[in-house]
Amino acid sequence: MIRYQYQKLRQFLLEEEQRHLETMDREAEEIVRQLRHSEVRIAQHIKQTKDMYRELWEMCHMPDVKLLQDLENILEWTELVQMEKPQPVNPELTSWHITGVLEMLNKFRVDDPLSKERASHYMSLSEDARNVIFGDDHDGAPGESQRAENFAAWGAQAFSSGRHYWEVDVTHSSNWILGVCKDSRTANTNHVPAFEEAFFLFSSKRNNLYSLSNIFLPLTHYVQRPLGRVGVFLDYDNTVVSFYDVSKGSLIYSFFPSSLSSLLTPFVCIGSP
């Protein structure tokens, strides 16, 4: 009976995997179709814009009377070109629930992975995310620019083997970074030249648009931004670091580094809402 239950479960998961992959293939085909259609429309728009530029250039040499006579037609044509401006394609993929993944991950759960004692309350991150400056409370009252900075914290412990899972609540923040990294701070400075051996998921909001990406790989993840808790799973022995949308029980992204050689610690940076 036990063998039958496991066989039935394996068959169910295989069928779910097949449906998941087939759906992703269909979504990919549809996105490619939309991108090709957009490419054609952009080419047409570029041609129309060049034609309009040529007409406007010729207008500059018209007599004033002729210019006034043709002005209404030219304005209508200009408005028509602007109205036909191609809209960007949003290549968003469906976040699929993976049966049993959270139950499996919770077997490796780490309680209180982030240490309050090792928190830095003010953090400045460069645009390329390669340079970070931290400030502590004892440095004095923060300046006006520091008040808008981020809250960052390292893990209470570092890992050099085994499998470990923890969750971070990002409900009230639009901008955040979380994952694992080698803690390269020293006791004599609050400046970190660069994160070493780091695997991060990065959420940012610009012009009311959200994006998920890797900091060190210019790769945007076209899935919905998690609105609750994000799960981080470090499988050190098999060199995998994965991120999960807890509310959906779905995978966001997995790193597969060729090797791991450092003590890795959890890291989180929560920005202003």
XYZ file of C-alpha atoms in Angstrom:
273
model
C 0.000 0.000 0.000
C 2.839 2.389 0.819
C 4.577 1.618 -2.471
C 1.304 2.305 -4.300
C 0.942 5.719 -2.605
C 4.443 6.791 -3.618
C 3.931 5.521 -7.165
C 0.682 7.447 -7.401
C 2.364 10.593 -6.065
C 5.244 10.284 -8.537
C 2.805 9.864 -11.411
C 0.825 12.903 -10.263
C 3.981 15.036 -10.106
C 5.138 13.841 -13.539
C 1.775 14.804 -15.041
C 1.878 18.187 -13.288
C 5.409 18.792 -14.567
C 4.326 17.989 -18.113
C 1.352 20.374 -17.920
C 3.601 23.071 -16.445
C 6.220 22.758 -19.198
C 3.588 22.631 -21.959
C 1.971 25.798 -20.600
C 5.335 27.558 -20.503
C 5.992 26.525 -24.131
C 2.639 27.983 -25.213
C 3.288 31.201 -23.288
C 6.753 31.478 -24.822
C 5.326 31.045 -28.336
C 2.712 33.731 -27.678
C 5.314 36.149 -26.302
C 7.542 35.569 -29.355
C 4.538 36.231 -31.618
C 3.794 39.490 -29.785
C 7.444 40.569 -29.933
C 7.639 39.919 -33.689
C 4.429 41.850 -34.255
C 5.807 44.682 -32.124
C 9.046 44.623 -34.124
C 7.084 45.130 -37.354
C 5.077 47.988 -35.833
C 8.228 49.648 -34.505
C 9.831 49.476 -37.965
C 6.718 51.061 -39.456
C 6.728 53.747 -36.781
C 10.390 54.519 -37.421
C 9.650 54.952 -41.133
C 6.694 57.248 -40.413
C 8.786 59.284 -37.996
C 11.548 59.698 -40.584
C 8.961 60.772 -43.178
C 7.542 63.273 -40.714
C 11.013 64.620 -39.959
C 11.684 65.053 -43.688
C 8.386 66.921 -44.120
C 9.134 69.184 -41.176
C 12.597 69.901 -42.558
C 11.057 70.906 -45.890
C 8.562 73.098 -44.042
C 11.414 75.117 -42.610
C 12.126 76.417 -46.139
C 8.514 77.170 -47.123
C 7.226 80.696 -47.556
C 5.141 81.797 -44.572
C 1.895 81.836 -46.595
C 2.405 78.257 -47.847
C 3.332 77.129 -44.346
C 0.099 78.489 -42.885
C -1.940 76.836 -45.634
C -0.466 73.383 -44.961
C -0.209 73.703 -41.184
C -3.541 72.027 -40.371
C -2.796 68.963 -42.511
C 0.674 68.611 -41.028
C -0.654 68.824 -37.460
C -3.237 66.120 -38.170
C -0.565 63.883 -39.666
C 1.724 64.441 -36.674
C -1.064 63.519 -34.236
C -1.829 60.381 -36.251
C 1.810 59.253 -36.095
C 1.869 59.786 -32.322
C -1.371 57.828 -31.845
C 0.085 54.865 -33.744
C 3.108 54.668 -31.473
C 3.684 50.956 -30.649
C 2.953 49.882 -27.088
C 5.567 47.864 -25.200
C 5.085 44.115 -24.858
C 4.809 42.806 -21.305
C 6.282 39.286 -21.474
C 4.923 38.073 -18.143
C 4.975 34.346 -17.424
C 2.553 32.464 -15.190
C 3.757 31.550 -11.704
C 2.860 27.884 -11.340
C 2.206 26.275 -7.992
C 4.484 23.254 -7.518
C 2.757 20.623 -5.433
C 4.551 19.772 -2.201
C 7.499 22.145 -2.694
C 6.871 24.174 0.477
C 6.319 21.039 2.538
C 9.671 19.747 1.302
C 11.472 23.056 1.938
C 10.099 23.407 5.450
C 11.948 20.234 6.436
C 15.133 22.347 6.199
C 13.734 25.465 7.833
C 16.087 27.770 9.756
C 14.505 29.705 12.615
C 15.426 33.396 13.012
C 18.011 33.414 10.202
C 18.654 37.181 10.479
C 20.490 38.556 13.495
C 19.335 41.854 14.976
C 22.721 42.247 16.668
C 24.439 42.344 13.279
C 22.034 44.766 11.627
C 23.124 47.983 9.948
C 20.321 50.506 10.036
C 21.488 52.697 7.160
C 22.677 51.435 3.818
C 23.651 53.149 0.592
C 23.743 51.018 -2.549
C 25.369 52.164 -5.786
C 23.381 51.979 -9.008
C 25.335 48.973 -10.233
C 24.899 47.296 -6.794
C 28.634 46.639 -6.594
C 29.475 49.107 -3.825
C 27.731 49.340 -0.477
C 28.254 51.693 2.468
C 26.825 50.931 5.893
C 26.297 53.229 8.859
C 25.535 52.228 12.455
C 23.581 54.048 15.147
C 26.726 54.886 17.122
C 28.052 56.927 14.184
C 25.801 59.756 15.281
C 22.478 61.108 14.112
C 21.890 60.242 10.464
C 21.865 62.989 7.899
C 18.844 63.810 5.836
C 20.070 61.613 2.997
C 20.571 58.675 5.360
C 17.011 58.832 6.633
C 15.772 57.599 3.267
C 18.283 54.762 3.084
C 17.622 51.076 3.458
C 17.649 48.680 6.394
C 20.081 45.804 5.988
C 20.941 42.745 8.064
C 23.168 39.676 7.827
C 22.375 36.215 9.068
C 22.766 35.030 12.622
C 24.844 32.133 11.307
C 26.834 31.175 8.225
C 26.619 27.906 6.287
C 29.334 25.808 4.682
C 27.351 22.610 4.080
C 23.874 21.121 4.229
C 20.442 22.395 3.142
C 18.820 25.453 4.701
C 15.541 27.276 4.060
C 14.167 30.548 5.431
C 11.556 33.145 4.509
C 11.618 36.942 4.369
C 8.502 39.132 4.527
C 8.571 41.829 1.807
C 4.904 42.785 2.107
C 5.505 46.442 2.913
C 8.431 47.163 0.600
C 8.723 47.741 -3.137
C 12.521 47.735 -3.211
C 14.477 44.919 -1.618
C 17.452 42.602 -1.998
C 17.698 39.191 -0.392
C 19.682 36.016 -0.710
C 23.041 34.729 0.507
C 26.571 36.085 0.308
C 30.026 35.899 1.805
C 30.148 38.461 4.619
C 33.185 40.517 3.633
C 32.868 43.305 6.219
C 35.758 43.958 8.560
C 35.815 45.258 12.076
C 37.614 48.450 11.051
C 35.358 49.751 8.322
C 31.712 50.007 7.330
C 32.539 50.134 3.644
C 32.090 47.001 1.586
C 33.857 47.265 -1.814
C 31.814 44.464 -3.355
C 29.750 41.473 -2.362
C 31.706 38.274 -2.829
C 30.175 34.964 -3.897
C 26.684 36.425 -3.672
C 23.369 35.110 -4.975
C 20.611 37.705 -4.735
C 17.089 38.394 -5.934
C 16.454 42.102 -6.454
C 13.066 43.868 -6.590
C 12.911 47.474 -7.781
C 10.196 49.978 -8.588
C 10.765 52.653 -11.203
C 8.039 54.821 -12.741
C 5.382 52.670 -11.003
C 6.711 49.559 -12.784
C 8.089 46.641 -10.813
C 10.832 44.298 -11.915
C 12.592 41.269 -10.488
C 16.177 40.637 -11.473
C 19.567 39.311 -10.471
C 22.016 41.954 -9.357
C 25.130 40.383 -10.817
C 23.491 38.881 -13.891
C 21.538 41.324 -16.076
C 18.555 39.011 -16.189
C 15.002 40.179 -15.577
C 12.515 37.572 -14.325
C 9.175 37.976 -16.072
C 6.995 36.625 -13.298
C 4.704 38.513 -10.957
C 6.480 40.187 -8.061
C 5.853 38.335 -4.776
C 3.598 40.370 -2.497
C 4.094 38.468 0.753
C 6.979 36.233 1.773
C 9.937 35.126 -0.316
C 11.555 31.776 0.475
C 15.310 31.260 0.108
C 16.709 27.732 -0.165
C 20.445 27.119 0.038
C 21.517 23.602 -0.931
C 25.229 23.990 -0.297
C 26.278 20.419 -1.053
C 24.517 20.404 -4.453
C 25.444 24.079 -5.152
C 21.934 25.446 -5.680
C 20.379 28.680 -4.403
C 16.649 29.044 -5.118
C 13.969 31.678 -4.493
C 10.266 30.955 -4.052
C 7.022 32.926 -3.947
C 5.611 31.491 -0.716
C 2.006 32.613 -1.212
C 1.857 30.821 -4.575
C 4.188 27.950 -3.778
C 6.024 28.709 -7.021
C 9.660 28.965 -8.086
C 11.016 32.411 -8.988
C 14.617 31.580 -9.892
C 17.469 29.158 -9.161
C 21.224 29.713 -9.306
C 23.412 26.731 -10.215
C 26.989 27.862 -9.481
C 29.758 25.483 -10.486
C 31.086 25.439 -6.927
C 30.786 27.056 -3.503
C 33.860 27.697 -1.403
C 32.908 30.278 1.235
C 30.884 30.485 4.383
C 27.591 31.889 3.130
C 25.275 33.943 5.292
C 21.702 35.123 4.720
C 21.390 38.754 3.715
C 18.408 41.078 3.351
C 18.048 44.744 2.521
C 14.571 46.267 2.817
C 14.054 49.666 1.195
C 11.455 52.311 1.866
C 7.857 51.450 0.829
